[in-house]
mmCIF file of C-alpha atoms and ligand atoms in Angstrom:
data_model
loop_
_atom_site.group_PDB
_atom_site.id
_atom_site.type_symbol
_atom_site.label_atom_id
_atom_site.label_comp_id
_atom_site.label_asym_id
_atom_site.label_seq_id
_atom_site.Cartn_x
_atom_site.Cartn_y
_atom_site.Cartn_z
ATOM 1 C CA MET A 1 15.694 2.740 -28.419
ATOM 2 C CA ASN A 2 14.710 6.218 -27.292
ATOM 3 C CA ASP A 3 17.387 7.874 -25.152
ATOM 4 C CA ALA A 4 14.863 10.316 -23.661
ATOM 5 C CA ALA A 5 12.904 7.424 -22.185
ATOM 6 C CA ALA A 6 13.458 6.678 -18.508
ATOM 7 C CA ILE A 7 13.046 2.971 -19.223
ATOM 8 C CA SER A 8 13.428 1.126 -22.538
ATOM 9 C CA VAL A 9 12.946 -2.595 -22.813
ATOM 10 C CA LYS A 10 13.136 -4.675 -25.992
ATOM 11 C CA GLY A 11 12.608 -8.396 -26.314
ATOM 12 C CA LEU A 12 12.961 -9.101 -22.586
ATOM 13 C CA ARG A 13 12.917 -12.793 -21.655
ATOM 14 C CA LYS A 14 13.348 -14.661 -18.413
ATOM 15 C CA ALA A 15 12.665 -18.298 -17.546
ATOM 16 C CA TYR A 16 12.841 -20.113 -14.234
ATOM 17 C CA GLY A 17 13.764 -23.589 -15.392
ATOM 18 C CA ALA A 18 11.040 -24.583 -17.843
ATOM 19 C CA ASN A 19 8.711 -21.826 -16.671
ATOM 20 C CA GLU A 20 8.931 -18.897 -19.098
ATOM 21 C CA ALA A 21 7.935 -16.069 -16.787
ATOM 22 C CA VAL A 22 8.701 -13.249 -19.265
ATOM 23 C CA ARG A 23 8.318 -14.026 -22.959
ATOM 24 C CA GLY A 24 9.434 -11.075 -25.073
ATOM 25 C CA ILE A 25 8.373 -7.822 -23.445
ATOM 26 C CA ASP A 26 8.820 -4.450 -25.182
ATOM 27 C CA LEU A 27 8.213 -1.436 -23.018
ATOM 28 C CA GLU A 28 9.008 2.254 -22.871
ATOM 29 C CA VAL A 29 8.429 4.518 -19.893
ATOM 30 C CA ARG A 30 8.818 8.211 -20.625
ATOM 31 C CA THR A 31 10.633 10.551 -18.299
ATOM 32 C CA GLY A 32 8.199 12.149 -15.838
ATOM 33 C CA GLU A 33 5.293 9.804 -16.368
ATOM 34 C CA VAL A 34 3.517 7.429 -14.024
ATOM 35 C CA PHE A 35 3.406 4.029 -15.695
ATOM 36 C CA ALA A 36 1.475 1.073 -14.271
ATOM 37 C CA LEU A 37 2.127 -2.606 -14.935
ATOM 38 C CA LEU A 38 -1.114 -4.568 -14.594
ATOM 39 C CA GLY A 39 -1.761 -8.275 -14.851
ATOM 40 C CA PRO A 40 -2.980 -11.343 -12.995
ATOM 41 C CA ASN A 41 -0.945 -13.133 -10.314
ATOM 42 C CA GLY A 42 2.066 -14.819 -11.847
ATOM 43 C CA ALA A 43 1.924 -12.764 -15.074
ATOM 44 C CA GLY A 44 5.578 -11.770 -14.835
ATOM 45 C CA LYS A 45 5.290 -8.191 -13.535
ATOM 46 C CA THR A 46 7.572 -8.609 -10.530
ATOM 47 C CA THR A 47 10.126 -10.525 -12.567
ATOM 48 C CA THR A 48 10.173 -7.683 -15.100
ATOM 49 C CA VAL A 49 10.441 -5.007 -12.417
ATOM 50 C CA GLU A 50 13.185 -6.893 -10.587
ATOM 51 C CA ILE A 51 15.207 -7.045 -13.810
ATOM 52 C CA LEU A 52 14.736 -3.286 -14.257
ATOM 53 C CA GLU A 53 15.823 -2.701 -10.655
ATOM 54 C CA GLY A 54 18.966 -4.790 -11.190
ATOM 55 C CA PHE A 55 17.878 -7.465 -8.706
ATOM 56 C CA ARG A 56 17.441 -10.229 -11.253
ATOM 57 C CA GLU A 57 19.416 -11.367 -14.284
ATOM 58 C CA ARG A 58 17.643 -11.556 -17.617
ATOM 59 C CA ASP A 59 18.024 -14.319 -20.191
ATOM 60 C CA ALA A 60 17.667 -12.074 -23.240
ATOM 61 C CA GLY A 61 16.664 -8.614 -24.366
ATOM 62 C CA ASP A 62 17.908 -5.013 -24.266
ATOM 63 C CA VAL A 63 17.192 -3.052 -21.106
ATOM 64 C CA ARG A 64 18.067 0.578 -20.401
ATOM 65 C CA VAL A 65 17.040 2.306 -17.189
ATOM 66 C CA LEU A 66 18.077 5.986 -17.028
ATOM 67 C CA GLY A 67 20.574 5.054 -19.721
ATOM 68 C CA TYR A 68 22.158 2.265 -17.635
ATOM 69 C CA ASP A 69 22.016 -1.481 -18.029
ATOM 70 C CA PRO A 70 20.781 -2.466 -14.564
ATOM 71 C CA ALA A 71 22.594 -5.812 -14.845
ATOM 72 C CA HIS A 72 25.894 -3.903 -14.459
ATOM 73 C CA HIS A 73 24.969 -2.682 -10.958
ATOM 74 C CA ASP A 74 26.631 0.727 -11.395
ATOM 75 C CA ARG A 75 26.719 2.727 -8.192
ATOM 76 C CA ALA A 76 25.579 5.821 -10.118
ATOM 77 C CA PHE A 77 22.505 3.868 -11.232
ATOM 78 C CA ARG A 78 21.672 2.886 -7.643
ATOM 79 C CA GLU A 79 21.929 6.543 -6.613
ATOM 80 C CA ARG A 80 19.342 7.590 -9.181
ATOM 81 C CA VAL A 81 16.593 5.039 -8.574
ATOM 82 C CA GLY A 82 14.376 4.478 -5.550
ATOM 83 C CA ILE A 83 12.762 1.136 -4.815
ATOM 84 C CA VAL A 84 9.726 0.429 -2.657
ATOM 85 C CA LEU A 85 9.168 -3.298 -2.356
ATOM 86 C CA GLN A 86 5.894 -5.008 -1.477
ATOM 87 C CA SER A 87 7.062 -5.535 2.067
ATOM 88 C CA THR A 88 10.004 -3.944 3.801
ATOM 89 C CA SER A 89 11.595 -4.569 7.141
ATOM 90 C CA LEU A 90 12.471 -1.249 8.712
ATOM 91 C CA SER A 91 13.652 -1.163 12.306
ATOM 92 C CA GLN A 92 10.700 -1.042 14.689
ATOM 93 C CA TYR A 93 12.630 0.922 17.312
ATOM 94 C CA LEU A 94 13.707 3.972 15.368
ATOM 95 C CA THR A 95 11.516 7.034 14.933
ATOM 96 C CA VAL A 96 10.299 8.167 11.536
ATOM 97 C CA GLU A 97 13.006 10.826 11.407
ATOM 98 C CA GLU A 98 15.774 8.436 12.491
ATOM 99 C CA THR A 99 14.703 5.900 9.887
ATOM 100 C CA ILE A 100 14.756 8.420 7.053
ATOM 101 C CA GLU A 101 18.073 9.855 8.296
ATOM 102 C CA GLN A 102 19.590 6.376 8.315
ATOM 103 C CA TYR A 103 18.752 5.930 4.618
ATOM 104 C CA ARG A 104 19.741 9.492 3.709
ATOM 105 C CA GLY A 105 23.183 8.592 5.057
ATOM 106 C CA TYR A 106 23.638 6.052 2.271
ATOM 107 C CA TYR A 107 23.507 8.646 -0.494
ATOM 108 C CA ALA A 108 25.891 11.310 -1.730
ATOM 109 C CA ARG A 109 23.101 13.820 -2.457
ATOM 110 C CA PRO A 110 20.102 12.934 -0.316
ATOM 111 C CA ARG A 111 16.839 14.839 -0.468
ATOM 112 C CA PRO A 112 16.383 17.170 2.541
ATOM 113 C CA LEU A 113 14.572 15.474 5.435
ATOM 114 C CA GLY A 114 11.859 18.140 5.706
ATOM 115 C CA GLU A 115 10.989 17.814 2.025
ATOM 116 C CA ILE A 116 10.702 14.048 2.282
ATOM 117 C CA LEU A 117 8.413 14.348 5.316
ATOM 118 C CA ASP A 118 6.258 16.856 3.427
ATOM 119 C CA VAL A 119 5.939 14.759 0.283
ATOM 120 C CA VAL A 120 4.896 11.645 2.188
ATOM 121 C CA GLY A 121 2.806 13.556 4.734
ATOM 122 C CA LEU A 122 4.564 12.279 7.863
ATOM 123 C CA GLY A 123 5.612 15.667 9.304
ATOM 124 C CA GLU A 124 3.476 15.219 12.399
ATOM 125 C CA GLN A 125 4.813 11.715 12.994
ATOM 126 C CA ARG A 126 8.523 12.545 12.704
ATOM 127 C CA ASP A 127 9.231 11.649 16.350
ATOM 128 C CA VAL A 128 6.969 8.599 16.441
ATOM 129 C CA ARG A 129 8.532 5.126 16.618
ATOM 130 C CA THR A 130 7.802 3.084 13.518
ATOM 131 C CA ASN A 131 6.064 0.342 15.530
ATOM 132 C CA ARG A 132 3.481 2.942 16.577
ATOM 133 C CA LEU A 133 2.553 3.878 13.000
ATOM 134 C CA SER A 134 -0.612 2.669 11.305
ATOM 135 C CA GLY A 135 -0.279 0.348 8.299
ATOM 136 C CA GLY A 136 -0.847 3.254 5.903
ATOM 137 C CA GLN A 137 1.713 5.425 7.689
ATOM 138 C CA GLN A 138 4.269 2.588 7.596
ATOM 139 C CA ARG A 139 3.774 2.311 3.850
ATOM 140 C CA ARG A 140 4.386 6.060 3.550
ATOM 141 C CA LEU A 141 7.578 5.566 5.496
ATOM 142 C CA ASP A 142 8.557 2.859 2.969
ATOM 143 C CA VAL A 143 8.090 5.463 0.248
ATOM 144 C CA ALA A 144 10.017 8.056 2.306
ATOM 145 C CA VAL A 145 12.937 5.644 2.483
ATOM 146 C CA GLY A 146 12.681 5.078 -1.275
ATOM 147 C CA LEU A 147 12.942 8.853 -1.718
ATOM 148 C CA ALA A 148 15.940 9.295 0.594
ATOM 149 C CA GLY A 149 18.449 9.511 -2.241
ATOM 150 C CA ASP A 150 16.221 11.907 -4.216
ATOM 151 C CA PRO A 151 15.817 9.411 -7.068
ATOM 152 C CA GLU A 152 14.684 10.392 -10.552
ATOM 153 C CA LEU A 153 12.858 7.121 -10.956
ATOM 154 C CA LEU A 154 10.824 5.326 -8.323
ATOM 155 C CA PHE A 155 9.648 1.706 -8.471
ATOM 156 C CA LEU A 156 6.516 1.123 -6.385
ATOM 157 C CA ASP A 157 5.398 -2.470 -6.005
ATOM 158 C CA GLU A 158 1.682 -2.659 -5.082
ATOM 159 C CA PRO A 159 1.780 0.561 -3.059
ATOM 160 C CA THR A 160 -1.752 0.342 -1.624
ATOM 161 C CA THR A 161 -2.461 -3.364 -1.122
ATOM 162 C CA GLY A 162 -4.347 -3.822 2.144
ATOM 163 C CA PHE A 163 -5.154 -0.136 2.578
ATOM 164 C CA ASP A 164 -8.539 1.173 3.687
ATOM 165 C CA PRO A 165 -10.222 3.585 1.240
ATOM 166 C CA ALA A 166 -8.990 6.718 3.020
ATOM 167 C CA ALA A 167 -5.400 5.448 3.189
ATOM 168 C CA ARG A 168 -5.545 4.591 -0.519
ATOM 169 C CA ARG A 169 -6.669 8.118 -1.354
ATOM 170 C CA ASN A 170 -3.763 9.476 0.709
ATOM 171 C CA ALA A 171 -1.336 7.205 -1.099
ATOM 172 C CA TRP A 172 -2.707 8.398 -4.427
ATOM 173 C CA GLU A 173 -2.114 11.965 -3.348
ATOM 174 C CA LEU A 174 1.433 11.040 -2.432
ATOM 175 C CA ILE A 175 2.060 9.543 -5.876
ATOM 176 C CA THR A 176 0.546 12.625 -7.490
ATOM 177 C CA ASN A 177 3.001 14.711 -5.403
ATOM 178 C CA LEU A 178 5.879 12.642 -6.744
ATOM 179 C CA LYS A 179 4.763 13.243 -10.291
ATOM 180 C CA ALA A 180 4.543 16.975 -9.587
ATOM 181 C CA LEU A 181 8.188 16.832 -8.473
ATOM 182 C CA GLY A 182 9.030 15.517 -11.950
ATOM 183 C CA LYS A 183 9.763 11.949 -10.827
ATOM 184 C CA THR A 184 9.161 9.012 -13.107
ATOM 185 C CA VAL A 185 7.146 6.309 -11.354
ATOM 186 C CA LEU A 186 6.770 2.674 -12.383
ATOM 187 C CA LEU A 187 4.166 0.958 -10.268
ATOM 188 C CA THR A 188 2.489 -2.405 -10.189
ATOM 189 C CA THR A 189 -1.059 -2.689 -8.954
ATOM 190 C CA HIS A 190 -4.058 -5.004 -8.992
ATOM 191 C CA TYR A 191 -6.480 -2.087 -8.647
ATOM 192 C CA MET A 192 -7.797 -0.820 -11.950
ATOM 193 C CA ASP A 193 -9.249 2.332 -10.405
ATOM 194 C CA GLU A 194 -5.804 3.089 -9.037
ATOM 195 C CA ALA A 195 -4.216 2.712 -12.464
ATOM 196 C CA GLU A 196 -6.991 4.777 -14.018
ATOM 197 C CA HIS A 197 -6.541 7.522 -11.461
ATOM 198 C CA LEU A 198 -2.747 7.665 -11.369
ATOM 199 C CA ALA A 199 -1.187 6.296 -14.509
ATOM 200 C CA ASP A 200 -0.441 8.248 -17.658
ATOM 201 C CA ARG A 201 -0.016 4.894 -19.367
ATOM 202 C CA VAL A 202 -0.426 1.263 -18.443
ATOM 203 C CA ALA A 203 0.698 -2.086 -19.830
ATOM 204 C CA ILE A 204 -1.356 -5.211 -19.278
ATOM 205 C CA VAL A 205 0.853 -8.271 -18.883
ATOM 206 C CA VAL A 206 -0.565 -11.761 -19.281
ATOM 207 C CA GLN A 207 1.553 -14.899 -19.137
ATOM 208 C CA GLY A 208 4.800 -13.060 -19.695
ATOM 209 C CA GLN A 209 3.656 -10.911 -22.600
ATOM 210 C CA ILE A 210 2.156 -7.464 -22.974
ATOM 211 C CA VAL A 211 -1.326 -7.778 -24.447
ATOM 212 C CA ALA A 212 -2.181 -4.060 -24.415
ATOM 213 C CA GLN A 213 -0.418 -0.805 -23.709
ATOM 214 C CA GLY A 214 -1.521 2.815 -23.683
ATOM 215 C CA ALA A 215 -3.337 5.539 -21.773
ATOM 216 C CA PRO A 216 -6.105 4.028 -19.596
ATOM 217 C CA ARG A 217 -8.772 6.030 -21.420
ATOM 218 C CA GLU A 218 -7.499 4.897 -24.808
ATOM 219 C CA LEU A 219 -7.562 1.254 -23.762
ATOM 220 C CA ALA A 220 -11.087 1.521 -22.400
ATOM 221 C CA LYS A 221 -12.313 3.253 -25.577
ATOM 222 C CA GLY A 222 -12.709 0.084 -27.598
ATOM 223 C CA GLU A 223 -15.090 -1.342 -25.031
ATOM 224 C CA GLN A 224 -18.871 -1.557 -25.137
ATOM 225 C CA ALA A 225 -20.776 1.685 -25.312
ATOM 226 C CA ALA A 226 -22.130 3.496 -22.294
ATOM 227 C CA VAL A 227 -25.008 1.917 -20.393
ATOM 228 C CA ILE A 228 -27.995 3.968 -19.227
ATOM 229 C CA ARG A 229 -30.074 2.407 -16.448
ATOM 230 C CA PHE A 230 -33.236 3.565 -14.698
ATOM 231 C CA ALA A 231 -36.505 2.268 -13.260
ATOM 232 C CA LEU A 232 -39.508 2.588 -15.555
ATOM 233 C CA PRO A 233 -41.711 5.311 -14.001
ATOM 234 C CA GLN A 234 -44.964 4.123 -12.403
ATOM 235 C CA GLY A 235 -47.797 4.014 -14.916
ATOM 236 C CA ALA A 236 -45.522 4.456 -17.958
ATOM 237 C CA ARG A 237 -46.386 1.901 -20.561
ATOM 238 C CA ALA A 238 -44.020 2.711 -23.388
ATOM 239 C CA LEU A 239 -40.901 4.772 -23.828
ATOM 240 C CA PRO A 240 -40.643 7.165 -26.756
ATOM 241 C CA GLY A 241 -38.779 6.786 -30.067
ATOM 242 C CA GLU A 242 -35.595 4.740 -30.061
ATOM 243 C CA LEU A 243 -35.961 4.097 -26.336
ATOM 244 C CA ALA A 244 -39.008 1.926 -26.982
ATOM 245 C CA ALA A 245 -36.721 -0.933 -28.011
ATOM 246 C CA ALA A 246 -34.773 -0.860 -24.732
ATOM 247 C CA ARG A 247 -34.417 -4.017 -22.667
ATOM 248 C CA SER A 248 -36.363 -4.026 -19.454
ATOM 249 C CA ALA A 249 -36.765 -6.564 -16.676
ATOM 250 C CA ASN A 250 -38.619 -6.135 -13.382
ATOM 251 C CA GLY A 251 -39.319 -2.537 -14.328
ATOM 252 C CA LEU A 252 -35.595 -1.793 -14.722
ATOM 253 C CA VAL A 253 -34.566 -0.470 -18.111
ATOM 254 C CA GLU A 254 -31.067 -0.926 -19.520
ATOM 255 C CA ILE A 255 -29.922 0.767 -22.718
ATOM 256 C CA GLU A 256 -26.532 0.222 -24.316
ATOM 257 C CA THR A 257 -25.607 3.106 -26.543
ATOM 258 C CA GLU A 258 -22.773 4.860 -28.287
ATOM 259 C CA GLU A 259 -24.764 8.102 -28.179
ATOM 260 C CA ALA A 260 -25.434 8.501 -24.485
ATOM 261 C CA THR A 261 -25.832 12.278 -24.624
ATOM 262 C CA ARG A 262 -28.477 12.233 -27.341
ATOM 263 C CA LEU A 263 -30.470 9.396 -25.796
ATOM 264 C CA LEU A 264 -30.307 10.955 -22.348
ATOM 265 C CA HIS A 265 -31.675 14.154 -23.822
ATOM 266 C CA GLN A 266 -34.578 12.241 -25.371
ATOM 267 C CA LEU A 267 -35.196 10.343 -22.164
ATOM 268 C CA THR A 268 -35.075 13.259 -19.748
ATOM 269 C CA SER A 269 -37.185 15.468 -22.052
ATOM 270 C CA TRP A 270 -39.814 12.743 -22.146
ATOM 271 C CA ALA A 271 -39.660 12.344 -18.339
ATOM 272 C CA LEU A 272 -39.995 16.085 -17.728
ATOM 273 C CA GLU A 273 -42.910 16.293 -20.136
ATOM 274 C CA HIS A 274 -44.670 13.492 -18.244
ATOM 275 C CA GLU A 275 -43.560 14.779 -14.837
ATOM 276 C CA ALA A 276 -42.046 11.378 -14.206
ATOM 277 C CA GLU A 277 -39.063 10.804 -11.934
ATOM 278 C CA LEU A 278 -36.474 8.409 -13.370
ATOM 279 C CA GLU A 279 -35.577 6.514 -10.215
ATOM 280 C CA GLY A 280 -32.049 5.090 -10.051
ATOM 281 C CA LEU A 281 -30.899 6.826 -13.236
ATOM 282 C CA THR A 282 -27.216 6.058 -13.924
ATOM 283 C CA VAL A 283 -24.907 6.271 -16.915
ATOM 284 C CA SER A 284 -21.783 4.155 -16.756
ATOM 285 C CA ARG A 285 -18.890 4.313 -19.142
ATOM 286 C CA ALA A 286 -16.602 1.455 -20.063
ATOM 287 C CA SER A 287 -13.750 1.307 -17.600
ATOM 288 C CA LEU A 288 -10.198 0.037 -17.701
ATOM 289 C CA GLU A 289 -11.402 -2.868 -15.554
ATOM 290 C CA GLU A 290 -13.641 -4.128 -18.376
ATOM 291 C CA THR A 291 -10.764 -3.952 -20.864
ATOM 292 C CA TYR A 292 -8.484 -5.673 -18.387
ATOM 293 C CA LEU A 293 -10.931 -8.503 -17.722
ATOM 294 C CA ARG A 294 -11.656 -9.044 -21.402
ATOM 295 C CA LEU A 295 -7.980 -9.091 -22.415
ATOM 296 C CA THR A 296 -6.832 -11.308 -19.563
ATOM 297 C CA ARG A 297 -9.670 -13.790 -20.157
ATOM 298 C CA GLU A 298 -8.962 -13.898 -23.902
ATOM 299 C CA ALA A 299 -5.238 -14.431 -23.377
ATOM 300 C CA GLU A 300 -5.822 -17.095 -20.745
ATOM 301 C CA ARG A 301 -8.346 -18.880 -22.967
ATOM 302 C CA GLN A 302 -5.858 -18.923 -25.846
ATOM 303 C CA ALA A 303 -3.140 -20.244 -23.562
ATOM 304 C CA ALA A 304 -5.453 -23.005 -22.313
ATOM 305 C CA GLU A 305 -5.919 -24.132 -25.909
ATOM 306 C CA THR A 306 -2.178 -24.584 -26.428
ATOM 307 C CA PRO A 307 -0.349 -27.514 -24.760
ATOM 308 C CA PRO A 308 0.913 -26.657 -21.237
ATOM 309 C CA ALA A 309 4.604 -26.073 -20.522
ATOM 310 C CA PRO A 310 6.224 -28.668 -18.278
ATOM 311 C CA ALA A 311 5.555 -28.126 -14.579
ATOM 312 C CA GLY A 312 8.263 -26.725 -12.351
ATOM 313 C CA SER A 313 7.259 -23.186 -11.578
ATOM 314 C CA ARG A 314 7.075 -22.117 -8.032
ATOM 315 C CA ARG A 315 5.601 -19.165 -6.286
ATOM 316 C CA ARG A 316 8.408 -16.776 -5.719
ATOM 317 C CA ARG A 317 10.085 -14.623 -4.026
ATOM 318 C CA GLY A 318 13.351 -13.834 -2.219
ATOM 319 C CA ARG A 319 14.402 -10.390 -3.163
ATOM 320 C CA ARG A 320 16.953 -8.351 -1.454
ATOM 321 C CA ARG A 321 16.837 -4.649 -0.845
HETATM 322 P P1 LIG B 401 1.854 -11.178 -8.624
HETATM 323 O O1 LIG B 401 0.770 -10.326 -9.173
HETATM 324 O O2 LIG B 401 1.311 -12.371 -7.911
HETATM 325 O O3 LIG B 401 2.867 -10.410 -7.815
HETATM 326 P P2 LIG B 401 3.649 -11.263 -10.945
HETATM 327 O O4 LIG B 401 2.956 -10.797 -12.169
HETATM 328 O O5 LIG B 401 4.515 -10.305 -10.257
HETATM 329 O O6 LIG B 401 2.604 -11.869 -9.904
HETATM 330 P P3 LIG B 401 5.991 -12.994 -11.062
HETATM 331 O O7 LIG B 401 6.220 -12.951 -9.598
HETATM 332 O O8 LIG B 401 6.941 -12.245 -11.919
HETATM 333 O O9 LIG B 401 4.491 -12.556 -11.411
HETATM 334 O O10 LIG B 401 5.981 -14.522 -11.484
HETATM 335 C C1 LIG B 401 5.938 -14.960 -12.834
HETATM 336 C C2 LIG B 401 6.139 -16.475 -12.873
HETATM 337 O O11 LIG B 401 7.465 -16.779 -12.450
HETATM 338 C C3 LIG B 401 5.222 -17.249 -11.955
HETATM 339 O O12 LIG B 401 4.912 -18.479 -12.592
HETATM 340 C C4 LIG B 401 6.070 -17.503 -10.720
HETATM 341 O O13 LIG B 401 5.662 -18.668 -10.051
HETATM 342 C C5 LIG B 401 7.450 -17.637 -11.316
HETATM 343 N N1 LIG B 401 8.532 -17.174 -10.402
HETATM 344 C C6 LIG B 401 8.641 -15.938 -9.868
HETATM 345 N N2 LIG B 401 9.754 -15.841 -9.114
HETATM 346 C C7 LIG B 401 10.364 -17.053 -9.150
HETATM 347 C C8 LIG B 401 11.552 -17.599 -8.587
HETATM 348 N N3 LIG B 401 12.346 -16.852 -7.806
HETATM 349 N N4 LIG B 401 11.864 -18.873 -8.878
HETATM 350 C C9 LIG B 401 11.073 -19.620 -9.684
HETATM 351 N N5 LIG B 401 9.938 -19.174 -10.245
HETATM 352 C C10 LIG B 401 9.584 -17.916 -9.994
#
């Protein structure tokens, strides 16, 4: 295992009765990176994260988090990690400042209050009672509480679920701020654009196993080529050169290509020459979402072909802070 890694996991396994939730996961999160765990509902992400947080016992495997085995529950380990669960129950009657101060009191070397407020962007709300905060602001307060002990490593479980687009953007900015402070962040999310925007690397977990791991761009690379789309200009009968073979339906042309730049040059030169406007012209690149959907479908199809494990799984959860 690599000692410089913030998190190292080898051969991690965990079953609930006959339900093998985690079936041999290997994972390494480097110090200072944002790492996202992706995967369908029930894939085993939360189980994995809970083992890393020290909230759940594992059946097998080597796990090191900041050099500690989380199963030993060392106090020093607790001081160095911050945890933001999917839902938290902070007191509704304290103000933002009082809430953060309460949690700062639990740590030997807490992060200064003003810095925490700045990072999470709640400076203006410091005297507001938590029950008066919007959903997005409450989630920021959850993160503020997770930062109280100035952790090196922060676990963020679905940090933006239920957020409106503006609140999501704010949360992304907050996570980018954390990275700039040198924190390591392990997050789980169902939003591929979020992972693409925030994560240095991602792992896709399906049925308790990692089916792909790497930088989002690298994972998306193997996907289909770019797609160029546009409406065939009025009066145009045929497109030039290689474009002539393009698929078209209802006057809409779709070209899949690995050489988008060259074909676009051909296309736009032709359009300019004919003074034709290419209505609705778009070029879309393969995204992490396509890779994710392909890999999860493949893995689920394979699993459907093998005999099912005995029933007995249940939907979770019951974690403690
Ligand atoms: P989600 O995206 O829905 O949060 P997940 O990837 O986090 O899902 P887990 O919560 O780790 O998945 O669940 C993995 C499997 O383990 C599922 O089959 C789930 O029903 C089961 N499971 C999770 N927690 C428990 C528990 N406390 N007791 C029994 N089974 C559990």
